[in-house]
CSV table of C-alpha atoms in Angstrom, one decimal:
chain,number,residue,atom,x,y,z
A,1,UNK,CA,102.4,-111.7,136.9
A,2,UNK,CA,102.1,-108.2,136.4
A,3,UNK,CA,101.4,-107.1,132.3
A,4,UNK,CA,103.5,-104.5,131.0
A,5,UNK,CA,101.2,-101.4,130.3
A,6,UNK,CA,101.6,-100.8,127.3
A,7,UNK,CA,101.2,-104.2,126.1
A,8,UNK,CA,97.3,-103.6,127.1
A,9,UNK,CA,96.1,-102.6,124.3
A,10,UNK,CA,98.0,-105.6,122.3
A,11,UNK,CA,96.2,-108.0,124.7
A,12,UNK,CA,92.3,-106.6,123.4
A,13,UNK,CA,93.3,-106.6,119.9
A,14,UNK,CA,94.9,-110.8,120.4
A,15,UNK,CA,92.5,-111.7,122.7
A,16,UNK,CA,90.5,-113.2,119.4
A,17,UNK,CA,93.4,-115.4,118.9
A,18,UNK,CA,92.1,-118.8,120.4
A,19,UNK,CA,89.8,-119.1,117.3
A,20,UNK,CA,91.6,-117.1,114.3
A,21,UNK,CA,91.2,-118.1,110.8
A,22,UNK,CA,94.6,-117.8,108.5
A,23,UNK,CA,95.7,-114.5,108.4
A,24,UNK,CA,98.9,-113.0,106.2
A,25,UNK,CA,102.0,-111.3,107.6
A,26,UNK,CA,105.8,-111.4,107.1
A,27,UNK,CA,108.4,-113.3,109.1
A,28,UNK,CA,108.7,-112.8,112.4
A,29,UNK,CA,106.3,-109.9,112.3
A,30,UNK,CA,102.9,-109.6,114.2
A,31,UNK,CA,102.7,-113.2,116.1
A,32,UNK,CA,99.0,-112.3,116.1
A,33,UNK,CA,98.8,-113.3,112.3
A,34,UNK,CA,100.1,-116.3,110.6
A,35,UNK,CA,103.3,-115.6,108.8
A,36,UNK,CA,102.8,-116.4,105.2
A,37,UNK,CA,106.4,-116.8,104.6
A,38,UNK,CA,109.5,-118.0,107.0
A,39,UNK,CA,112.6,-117.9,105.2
A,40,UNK,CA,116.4,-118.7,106.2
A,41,UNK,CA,118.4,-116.0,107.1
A,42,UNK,CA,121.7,-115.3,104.5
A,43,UNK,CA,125.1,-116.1,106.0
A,44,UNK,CA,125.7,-116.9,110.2
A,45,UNK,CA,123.2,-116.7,112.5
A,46,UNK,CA,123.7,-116.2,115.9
A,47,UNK,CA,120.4,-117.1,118.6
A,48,UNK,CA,119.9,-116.4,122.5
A,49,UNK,CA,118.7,-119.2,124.0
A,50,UNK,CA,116.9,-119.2,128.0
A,51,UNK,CA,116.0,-121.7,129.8
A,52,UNK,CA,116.4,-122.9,133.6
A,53,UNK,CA,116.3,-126.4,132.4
A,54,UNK,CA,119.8,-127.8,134.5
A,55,UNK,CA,122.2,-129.2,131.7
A,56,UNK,CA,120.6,-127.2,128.7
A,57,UNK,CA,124.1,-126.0,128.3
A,58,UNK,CA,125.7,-129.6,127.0
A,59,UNK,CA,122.6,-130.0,124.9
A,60,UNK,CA,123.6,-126.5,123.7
A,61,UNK,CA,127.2,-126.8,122.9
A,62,UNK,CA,125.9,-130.5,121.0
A,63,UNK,CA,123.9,-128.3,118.8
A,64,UNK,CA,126.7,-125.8,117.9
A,65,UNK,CA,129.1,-129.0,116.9
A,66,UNK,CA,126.5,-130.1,114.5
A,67,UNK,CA,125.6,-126.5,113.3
A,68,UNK,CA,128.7,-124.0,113.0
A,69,UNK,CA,126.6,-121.7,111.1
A,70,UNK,CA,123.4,-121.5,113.2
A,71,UNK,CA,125.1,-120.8,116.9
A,72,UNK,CA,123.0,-120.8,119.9
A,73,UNK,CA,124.3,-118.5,123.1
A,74,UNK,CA,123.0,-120.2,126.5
A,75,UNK,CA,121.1,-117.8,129.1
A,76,UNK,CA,119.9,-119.2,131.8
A,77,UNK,CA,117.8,-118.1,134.9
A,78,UNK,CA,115.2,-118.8,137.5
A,79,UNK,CA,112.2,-120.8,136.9
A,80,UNK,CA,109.4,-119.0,135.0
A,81,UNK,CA,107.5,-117.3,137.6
A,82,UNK,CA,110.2,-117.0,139.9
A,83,UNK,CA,111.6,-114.2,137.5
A,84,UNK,CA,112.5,-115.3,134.3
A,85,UNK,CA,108.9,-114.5,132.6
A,86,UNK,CA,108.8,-111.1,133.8
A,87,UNK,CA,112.5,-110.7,132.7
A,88,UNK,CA,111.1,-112.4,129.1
A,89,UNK,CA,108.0,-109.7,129.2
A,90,UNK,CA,110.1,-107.0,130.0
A,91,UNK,CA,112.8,-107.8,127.2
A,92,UNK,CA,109.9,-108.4,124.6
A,93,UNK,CA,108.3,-104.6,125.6
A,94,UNK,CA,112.1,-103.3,125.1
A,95,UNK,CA,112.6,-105.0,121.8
A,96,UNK,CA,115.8,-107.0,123.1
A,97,UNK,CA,114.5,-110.6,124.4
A,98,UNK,CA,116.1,-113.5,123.3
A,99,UNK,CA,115.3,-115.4,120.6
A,100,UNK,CA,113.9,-118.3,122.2
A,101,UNK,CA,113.0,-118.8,125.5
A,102,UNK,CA,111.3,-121.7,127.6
A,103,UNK,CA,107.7,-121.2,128.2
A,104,UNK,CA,105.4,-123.5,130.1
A,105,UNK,CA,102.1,-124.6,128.7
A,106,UNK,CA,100.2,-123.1,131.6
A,107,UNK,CA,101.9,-119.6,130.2
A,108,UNK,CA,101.6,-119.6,126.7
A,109,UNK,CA,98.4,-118.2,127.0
A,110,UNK,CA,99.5,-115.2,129.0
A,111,UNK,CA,102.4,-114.4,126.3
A,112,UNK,CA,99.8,-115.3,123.3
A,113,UNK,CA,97.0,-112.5,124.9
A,114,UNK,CA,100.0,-110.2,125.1
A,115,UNK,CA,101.2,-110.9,121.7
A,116,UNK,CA,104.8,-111.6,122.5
A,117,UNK,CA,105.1,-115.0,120.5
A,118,UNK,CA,106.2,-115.6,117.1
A,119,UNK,CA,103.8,-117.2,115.1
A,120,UNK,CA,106.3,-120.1,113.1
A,121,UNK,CA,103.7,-122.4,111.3
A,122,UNK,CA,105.4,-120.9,108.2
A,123,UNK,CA,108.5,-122.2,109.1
A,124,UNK,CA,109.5,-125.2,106.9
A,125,UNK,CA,111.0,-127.3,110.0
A,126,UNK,CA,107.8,-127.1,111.7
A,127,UNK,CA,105.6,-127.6,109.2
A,128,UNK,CA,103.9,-131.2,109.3
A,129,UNK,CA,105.4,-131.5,112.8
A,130,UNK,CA,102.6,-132.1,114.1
A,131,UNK,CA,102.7,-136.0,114.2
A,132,UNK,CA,105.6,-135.9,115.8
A,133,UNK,CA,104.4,-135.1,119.4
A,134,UNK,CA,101.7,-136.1,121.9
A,135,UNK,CA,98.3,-135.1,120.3
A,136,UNK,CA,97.5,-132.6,123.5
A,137,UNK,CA,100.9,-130.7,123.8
A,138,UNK,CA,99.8,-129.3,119.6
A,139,UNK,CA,97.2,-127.8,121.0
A,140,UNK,CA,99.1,-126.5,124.1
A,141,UNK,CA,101.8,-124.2,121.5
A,142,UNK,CA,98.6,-123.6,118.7
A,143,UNK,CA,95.9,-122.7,121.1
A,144,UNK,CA,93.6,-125.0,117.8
A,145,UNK,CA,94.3,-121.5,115.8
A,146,UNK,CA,94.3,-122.2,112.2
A,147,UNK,CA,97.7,-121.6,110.5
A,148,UNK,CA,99.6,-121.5,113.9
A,149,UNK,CA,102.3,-122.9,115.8
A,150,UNK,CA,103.8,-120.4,118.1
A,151,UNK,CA,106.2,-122.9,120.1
A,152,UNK,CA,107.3,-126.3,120.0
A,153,UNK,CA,106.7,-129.3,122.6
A,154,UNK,CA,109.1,-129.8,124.8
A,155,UNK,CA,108.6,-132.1,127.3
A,156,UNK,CA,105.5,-133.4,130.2
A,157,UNK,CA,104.1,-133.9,133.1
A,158,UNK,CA,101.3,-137.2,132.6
A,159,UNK,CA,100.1,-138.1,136.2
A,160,UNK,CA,100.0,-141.8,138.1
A,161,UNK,CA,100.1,-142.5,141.7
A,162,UNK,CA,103.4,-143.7,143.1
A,163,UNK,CA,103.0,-145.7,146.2
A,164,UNK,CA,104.7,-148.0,148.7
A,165,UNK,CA,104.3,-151.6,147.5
A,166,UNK,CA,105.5,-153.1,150.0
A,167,UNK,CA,103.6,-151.1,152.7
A,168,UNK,CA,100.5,-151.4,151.1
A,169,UNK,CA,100.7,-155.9,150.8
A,170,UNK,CA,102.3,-156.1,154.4
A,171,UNK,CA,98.9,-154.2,155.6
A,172,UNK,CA,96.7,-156.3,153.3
A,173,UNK,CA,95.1,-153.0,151.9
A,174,UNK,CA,93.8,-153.3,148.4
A,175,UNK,CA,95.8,-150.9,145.8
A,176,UNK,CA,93.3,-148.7,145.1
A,177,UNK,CA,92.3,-148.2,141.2
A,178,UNK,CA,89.1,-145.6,142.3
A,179,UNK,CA,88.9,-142.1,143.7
A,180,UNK,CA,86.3,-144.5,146.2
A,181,UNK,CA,88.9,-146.8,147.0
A,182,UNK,CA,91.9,-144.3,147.9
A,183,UNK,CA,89.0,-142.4,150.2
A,184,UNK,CA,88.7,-146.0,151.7
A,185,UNK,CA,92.5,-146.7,151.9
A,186,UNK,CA,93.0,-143.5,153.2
A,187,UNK,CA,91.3,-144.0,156.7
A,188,UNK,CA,92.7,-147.6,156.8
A,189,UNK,CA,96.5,-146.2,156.2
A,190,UNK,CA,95.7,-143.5,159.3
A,191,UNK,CA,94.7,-146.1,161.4
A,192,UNK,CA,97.7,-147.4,160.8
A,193,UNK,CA,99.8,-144.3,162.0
A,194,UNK,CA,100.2,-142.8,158.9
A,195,UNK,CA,99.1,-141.1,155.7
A,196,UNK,CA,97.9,-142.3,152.3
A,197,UNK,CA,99.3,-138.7,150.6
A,198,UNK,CA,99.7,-134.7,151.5
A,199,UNK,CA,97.2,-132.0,150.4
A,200,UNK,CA,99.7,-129.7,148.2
A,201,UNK,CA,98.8,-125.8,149.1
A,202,UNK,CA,101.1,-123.7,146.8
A,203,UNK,CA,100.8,-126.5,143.9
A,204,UNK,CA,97.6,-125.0,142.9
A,205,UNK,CA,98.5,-126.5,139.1
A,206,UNK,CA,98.4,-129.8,140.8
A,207,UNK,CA,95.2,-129.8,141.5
A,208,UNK,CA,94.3,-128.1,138.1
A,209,UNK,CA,95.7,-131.6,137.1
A,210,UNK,CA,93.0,-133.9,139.1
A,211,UNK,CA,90.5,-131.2,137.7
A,212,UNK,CA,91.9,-132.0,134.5
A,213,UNK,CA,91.6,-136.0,134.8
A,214,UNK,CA,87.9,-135.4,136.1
A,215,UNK,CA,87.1,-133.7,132.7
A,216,UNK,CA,87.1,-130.2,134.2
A,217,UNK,CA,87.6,-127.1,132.4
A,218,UNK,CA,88.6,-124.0,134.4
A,219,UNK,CA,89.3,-121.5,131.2
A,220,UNK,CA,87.2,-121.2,127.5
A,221,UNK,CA,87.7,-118.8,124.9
A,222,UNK,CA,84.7,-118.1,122.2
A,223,UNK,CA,86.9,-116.3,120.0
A,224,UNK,CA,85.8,-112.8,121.5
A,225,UNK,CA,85.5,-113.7,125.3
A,226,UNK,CA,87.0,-115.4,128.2
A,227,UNK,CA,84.7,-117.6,130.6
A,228,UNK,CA,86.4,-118.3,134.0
A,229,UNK,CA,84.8,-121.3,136.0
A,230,UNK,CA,87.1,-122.6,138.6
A,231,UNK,CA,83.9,-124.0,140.4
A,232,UNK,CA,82.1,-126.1,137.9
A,233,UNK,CA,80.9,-129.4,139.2
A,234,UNK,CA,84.1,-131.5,137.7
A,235,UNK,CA,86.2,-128.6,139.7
A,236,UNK,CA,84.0,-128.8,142.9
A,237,UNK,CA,83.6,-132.8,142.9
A,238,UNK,CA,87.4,-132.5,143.1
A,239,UNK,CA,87.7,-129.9,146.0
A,240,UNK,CA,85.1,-131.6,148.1
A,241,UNK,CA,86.8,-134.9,147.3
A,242,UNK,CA,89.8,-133.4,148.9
A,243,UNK,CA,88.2,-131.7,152.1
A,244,UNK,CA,86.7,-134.9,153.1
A,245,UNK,CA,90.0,-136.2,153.4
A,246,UNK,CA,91.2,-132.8,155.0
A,247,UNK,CA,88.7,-132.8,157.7
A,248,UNK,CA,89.1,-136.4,158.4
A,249,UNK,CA,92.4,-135.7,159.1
A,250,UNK,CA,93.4,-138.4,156.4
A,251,UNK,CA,96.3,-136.4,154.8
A,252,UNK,CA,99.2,-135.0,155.5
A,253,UNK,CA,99.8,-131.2,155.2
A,254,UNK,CA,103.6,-130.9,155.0
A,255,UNK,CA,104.5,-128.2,152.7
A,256,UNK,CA,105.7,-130.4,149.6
A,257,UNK,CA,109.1,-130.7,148.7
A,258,UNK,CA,110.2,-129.7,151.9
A,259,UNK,CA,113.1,-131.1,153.7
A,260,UNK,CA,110.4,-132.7,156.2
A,261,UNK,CA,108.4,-133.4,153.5
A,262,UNK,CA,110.9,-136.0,152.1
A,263,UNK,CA,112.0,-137.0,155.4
A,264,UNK,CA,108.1,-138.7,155.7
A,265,UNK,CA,108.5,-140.5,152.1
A,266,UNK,CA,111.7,-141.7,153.4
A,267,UNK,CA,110.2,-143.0,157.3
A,268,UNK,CA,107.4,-144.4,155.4
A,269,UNK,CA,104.8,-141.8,156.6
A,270,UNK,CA,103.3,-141.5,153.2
A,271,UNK,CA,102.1,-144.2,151.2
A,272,UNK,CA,101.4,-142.6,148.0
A,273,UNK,CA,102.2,-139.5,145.8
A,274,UNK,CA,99.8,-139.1,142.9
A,275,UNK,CA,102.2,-137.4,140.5
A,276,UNK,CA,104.0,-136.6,137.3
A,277,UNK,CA,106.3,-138.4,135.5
A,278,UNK,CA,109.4,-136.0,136.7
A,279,UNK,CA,108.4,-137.2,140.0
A,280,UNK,CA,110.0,-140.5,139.6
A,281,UNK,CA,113.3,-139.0,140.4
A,282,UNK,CA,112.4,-136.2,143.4
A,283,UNK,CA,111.5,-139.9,145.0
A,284,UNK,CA,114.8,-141.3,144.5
A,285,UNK,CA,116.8,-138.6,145.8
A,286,UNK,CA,114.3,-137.3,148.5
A,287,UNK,CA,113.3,-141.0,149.8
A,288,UNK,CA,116.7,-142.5,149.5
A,289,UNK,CA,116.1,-145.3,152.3
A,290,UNK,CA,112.9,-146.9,150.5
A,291,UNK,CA,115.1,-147.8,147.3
A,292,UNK,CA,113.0,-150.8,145.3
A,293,UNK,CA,110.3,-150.6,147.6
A,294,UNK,CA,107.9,-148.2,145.5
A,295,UNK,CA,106.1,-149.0,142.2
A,296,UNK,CA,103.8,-147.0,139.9
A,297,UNK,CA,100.0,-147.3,138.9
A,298,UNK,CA,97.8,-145.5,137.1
A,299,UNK,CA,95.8,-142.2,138.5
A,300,UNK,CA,92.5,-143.5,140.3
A,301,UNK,CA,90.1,-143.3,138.2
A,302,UNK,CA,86.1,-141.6,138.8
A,303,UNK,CA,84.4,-144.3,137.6
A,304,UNK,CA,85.4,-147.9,138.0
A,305,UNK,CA,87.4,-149.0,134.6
A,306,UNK,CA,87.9,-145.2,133.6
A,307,UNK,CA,91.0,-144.1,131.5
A,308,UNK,CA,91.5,-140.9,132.0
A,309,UNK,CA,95.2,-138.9,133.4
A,310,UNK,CA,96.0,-135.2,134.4
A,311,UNK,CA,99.0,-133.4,133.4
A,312,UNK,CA,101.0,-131.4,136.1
A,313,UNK,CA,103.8,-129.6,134.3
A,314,UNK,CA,105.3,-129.4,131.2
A,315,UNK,CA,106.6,-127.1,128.8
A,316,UNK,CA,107.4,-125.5,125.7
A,317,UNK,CA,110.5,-123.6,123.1
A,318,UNK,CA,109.1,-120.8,122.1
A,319,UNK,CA,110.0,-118.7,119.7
A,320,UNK,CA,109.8,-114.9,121.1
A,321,UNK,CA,108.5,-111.8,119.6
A,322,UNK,CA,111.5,-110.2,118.1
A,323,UNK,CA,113.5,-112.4,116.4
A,324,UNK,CA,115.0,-111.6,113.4
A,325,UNK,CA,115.6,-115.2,112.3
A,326,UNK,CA,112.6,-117.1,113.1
A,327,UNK,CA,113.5,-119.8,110.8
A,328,UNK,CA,116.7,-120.7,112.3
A,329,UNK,CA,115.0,-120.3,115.4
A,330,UNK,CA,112.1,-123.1,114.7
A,331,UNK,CA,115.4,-125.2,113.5
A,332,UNK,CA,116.9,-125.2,116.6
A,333,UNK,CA,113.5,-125.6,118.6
A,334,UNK,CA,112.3,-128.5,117.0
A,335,UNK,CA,116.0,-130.1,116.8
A,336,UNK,CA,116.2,-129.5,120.7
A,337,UNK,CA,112.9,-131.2,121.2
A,338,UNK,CA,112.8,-134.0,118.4
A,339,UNK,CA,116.2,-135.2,118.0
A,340,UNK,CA,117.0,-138.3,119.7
A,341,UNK,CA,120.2,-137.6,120.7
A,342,UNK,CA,119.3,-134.1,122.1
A,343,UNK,CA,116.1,-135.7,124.1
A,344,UNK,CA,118.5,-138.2,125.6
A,345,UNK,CA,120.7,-135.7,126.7
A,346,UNK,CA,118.3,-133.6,128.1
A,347,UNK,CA,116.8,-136.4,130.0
A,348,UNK,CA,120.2,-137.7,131.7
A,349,UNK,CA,120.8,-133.9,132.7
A,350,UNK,CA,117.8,-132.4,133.0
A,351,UNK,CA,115.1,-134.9,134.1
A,352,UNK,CA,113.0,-134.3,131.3
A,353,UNK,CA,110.2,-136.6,129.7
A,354,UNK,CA,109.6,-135.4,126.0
A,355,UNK,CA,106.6,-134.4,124.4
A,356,UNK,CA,108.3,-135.9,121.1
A,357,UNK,CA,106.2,-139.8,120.3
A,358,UNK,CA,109.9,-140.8,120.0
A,359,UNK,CA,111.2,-140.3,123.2
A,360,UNK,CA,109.2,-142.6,124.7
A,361,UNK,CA,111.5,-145.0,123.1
A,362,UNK,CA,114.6,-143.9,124.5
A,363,UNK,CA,116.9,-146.6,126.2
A,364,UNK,CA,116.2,-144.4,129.5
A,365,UNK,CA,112.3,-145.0,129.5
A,366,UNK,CA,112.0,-148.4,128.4
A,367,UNK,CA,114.0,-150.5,131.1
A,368,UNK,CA,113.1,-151.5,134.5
A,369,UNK,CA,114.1,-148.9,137.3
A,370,UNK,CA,115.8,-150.4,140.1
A,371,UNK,CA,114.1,-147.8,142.7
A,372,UNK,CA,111.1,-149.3,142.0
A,373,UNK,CA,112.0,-152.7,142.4
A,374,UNK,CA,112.9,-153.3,138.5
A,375,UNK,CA,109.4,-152.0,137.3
A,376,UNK,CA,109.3,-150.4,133.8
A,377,UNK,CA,107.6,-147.4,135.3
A,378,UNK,CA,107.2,-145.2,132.2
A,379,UNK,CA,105.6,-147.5,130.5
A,380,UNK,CA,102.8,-146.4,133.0
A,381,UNK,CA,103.3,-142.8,132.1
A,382,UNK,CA,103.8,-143.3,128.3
A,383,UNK,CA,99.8,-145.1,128.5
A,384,UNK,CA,99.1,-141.7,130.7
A,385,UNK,CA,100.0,-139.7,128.3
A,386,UNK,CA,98.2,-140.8,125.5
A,387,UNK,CA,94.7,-140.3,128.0
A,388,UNK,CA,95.5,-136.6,129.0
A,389,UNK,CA,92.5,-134.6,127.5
A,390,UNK,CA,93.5,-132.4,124.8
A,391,UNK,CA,91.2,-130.1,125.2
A,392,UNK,CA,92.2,-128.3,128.4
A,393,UNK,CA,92.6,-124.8,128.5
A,394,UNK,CA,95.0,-122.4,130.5
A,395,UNK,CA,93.6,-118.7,131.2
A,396,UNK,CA,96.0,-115.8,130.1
A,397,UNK,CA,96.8,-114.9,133.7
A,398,UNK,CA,97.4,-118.8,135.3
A,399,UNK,CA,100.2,-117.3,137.7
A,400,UNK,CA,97.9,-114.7,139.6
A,401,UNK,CA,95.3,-117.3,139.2
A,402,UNK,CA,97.6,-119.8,141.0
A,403,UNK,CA,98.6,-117.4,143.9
A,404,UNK,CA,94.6,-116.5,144.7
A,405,UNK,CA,93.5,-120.2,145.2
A,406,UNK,CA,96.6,-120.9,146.5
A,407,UNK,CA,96.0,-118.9,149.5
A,408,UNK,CA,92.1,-119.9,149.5
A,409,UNK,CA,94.0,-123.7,150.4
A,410,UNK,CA,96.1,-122.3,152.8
A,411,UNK,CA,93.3,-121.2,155.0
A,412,UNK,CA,91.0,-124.4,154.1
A,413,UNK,CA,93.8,-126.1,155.3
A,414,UNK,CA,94.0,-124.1,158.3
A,415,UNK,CA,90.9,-125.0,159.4
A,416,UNK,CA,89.2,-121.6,157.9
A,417,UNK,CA,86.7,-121.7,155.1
A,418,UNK,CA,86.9,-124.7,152.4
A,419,UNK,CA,88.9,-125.6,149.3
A,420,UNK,CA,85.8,-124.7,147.4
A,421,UNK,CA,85.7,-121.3,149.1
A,422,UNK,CA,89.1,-121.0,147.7
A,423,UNK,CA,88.2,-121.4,144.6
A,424,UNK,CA,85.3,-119.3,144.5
A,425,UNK,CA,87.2,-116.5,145.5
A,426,UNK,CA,90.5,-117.4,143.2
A,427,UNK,CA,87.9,-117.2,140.1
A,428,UNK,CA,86.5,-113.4,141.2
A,429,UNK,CA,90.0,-112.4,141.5
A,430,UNK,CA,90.7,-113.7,137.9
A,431,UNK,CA,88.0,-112.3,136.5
A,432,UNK,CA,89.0,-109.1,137.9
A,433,UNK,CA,92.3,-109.5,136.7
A,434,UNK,CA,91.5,-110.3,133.3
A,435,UNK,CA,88.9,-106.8,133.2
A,436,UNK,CA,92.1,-104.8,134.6
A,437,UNK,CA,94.0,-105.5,131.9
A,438,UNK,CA,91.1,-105.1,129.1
A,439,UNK,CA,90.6,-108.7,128.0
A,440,UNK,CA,86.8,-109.1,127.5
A,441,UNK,CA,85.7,-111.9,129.9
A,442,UNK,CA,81.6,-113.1,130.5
């Protein structure tokens, strides 16, 4: 994603912001500071709301029943990077974006470096939030600043590996529970005719997740630098992990989420999908055929009795640069993403799985799916959740980040260079993207 030019200059002077002490400002001023105040607005309030999240309408018009004096207008638009961050950039440079917008975790950091967030940890319904949500997404909207909150948690991605259950015990081959044992399952599956999973070459943020599970760190930020490393050893254990199973000719390389790509979950030609908890229903309506015939483990894990999960996906409500009535704004965010009858609704229309503790106890996530052959399958996600690493780190520039490598795997893929090549040469062309636009970087 391109940066708006004159927005430069705001990224060098936030670029400390990953470690700022408190700072003072007034509402809804400089998000680069912590606003020591965050009062309500006098008399009706009107917010702009934009999402892409399908059904964010009903949840919407719920909230302007229960709140005739804080009214929320819907916007909606294409996903983040397919437009509706640039349109959010380009609004914030001409002083008319909405109020709040839907951010991703993977983007916050490209909106905090160019200082188009609202900092809202002044904001009386945020304050002491913090309890309320996974332990990693608090970090994801406060980047650890102190004195910070510049979005609320609004739903994620925790990883396990679906997989044919009935496939696996007709073949007598062992579910695997190691990164050693799918290798193993994998050649076993191929001699079978088929393939244990596909190698995803555009979901470059998948893979960021099994780099996450491995204890990988691709971004760090001292408080004055950036430090890119896409090819540590947790990043390169992964990719050569992965090649292996390329070259062996062990996975499939259907581009995912294709029509044919479904079409061999739903002939049985792939055995497993290690994915996020929003995968659970692209299954059911892509695979229709295999209904009750799939379960849900957890990720394979490194080391034999590991607990450790990746994320893939997720995101936020954050409140833009801009507003004018941040505290109704942080009202409505954390409403839209604690309340249990707004997380219910947005989970029978949109799919989502909440960052809130309390969702996991919705009537939706705590009975047996009948896809999956009666299993209680979140309770597999709701344990993955809880062993996501906190402590991973997006870069300010992820979506330029994600096209580079993403091309790197397009070639490994072809049969030209590696998937570690492709990261070497995604992390030269982030670091050159980040001295472009003036953030200091090792």
């Amino acid at each position: 994603m391109k940066t708006q030019s004159k927005m430069v200059a705001a990224a060098v002077a936030v670029v400390t912001a990953f470690a700022l002490s408190a700072c003072t400002g007034s509402s809804g001023g400089d998000s680069s500071t912590a606003s020591s105040s965050c009062a309500p607005s006098s008399g009706k309030v009107d917010l702009t709301f934009t999402t892409w999240v399908p059904g964010m309408d009903k949840v919407v018009d719920l909230w302007n029943q229960k709140n005739p004096d804080i009214q929320v207008k819907f916007q909606t638009g294409p996903s983040g990077n397919a437009g509706t961050y640039q349109n959010f950039f380009n609004q914030i440079k001409a002083g008319n974006a909405p109020d709040l917008g839907q951010v991703e975790y993977d983007a916050l950091p490209n909106f905090r470096v160019q200082d188009g967030l609202t900092n809202i940890a002044a904001c009386k319904p945020v304050s002491g939030a913090q309890d309320k949500f996974v332990d990693w997404t608090w970090k994801q909207v406060t980047f650890d600043e102190k004195n910070a909150v510049y979005a609320v948690p609004q739903d994620t991605g925790p990883i396990a590996m679906f997989y044919r259950k009935d496939l696996f015990d007709a073949a007598g081959i062992p579910v695997p529970t190691t990164w050693d044992e799918y290798a193993k399952d994998a050649a076993l599956i191929k001699a079978q005719g088929s393939y244990i999973t596909n190698f995803p070459k555009t979901d470059v943020n998948w893979f960021a997740g099994m780099v996450w599970q491995n204890g990988g760190q691709w971004f760090k930020n001292d408080g004055n630098d950036w430090t890119v490393d896409l090819t540590g050893d947790k990043s390169t254990q992964v990719a050569d992990y992965w090649q292996k199973l390329i070259d062996n000719g062990e996975v499939s390389k259907l581009a995912s989420f294709s029509d044919e790509w479904n079409k061999s979950f739903n002939d049985g030609q792939q055995w497993t999908w290690i994915s996020a908890v929003w995968g659970a229903s692209t299954l059911e309506t892509g695979a229709p055929d295999t209904s009750g015939k799939w379960a849900v483990a957890p990720m394979p894990q490194w080391k034999s009795g590991g607990d450790q999960a990746g994320d893939w996906g997720g995101s936020s409500t954050a409140v833009l640069k801009g507003s004018k009535h941040p505290y109704e704004a942080a009202k409505f965010a954390m409403w839209l993403n604690s309340d249990p009858e707004a997380l219910a609704l947005e989970n029978k229309l949109g799919g989502l799985y909440p960052a809130a503790k309390a969702g996991a106890d919705l009537d939706a996530f705590t009975s047996g799916q009948e896809f999956y052959g009666g299993q209680k399958i979140y309770d597999v996600f709701k344990e993955a959740s809880s062993q996501v690493n906190p402590d991973f780190t997006w870069g300010p520039t992820m979506t330029q980040t994600y096209t580079d490598v993403s091309d790197g795997f397009g070639s490994a893929l072809g049969g030209s260079g590696t998937l570690t090549d492709a990261l070497k040469t995604g992390q030269q062309k982030t670091i050159d993207a980040l001295k472009a636009q003036s953030i200091p970087v090792k």
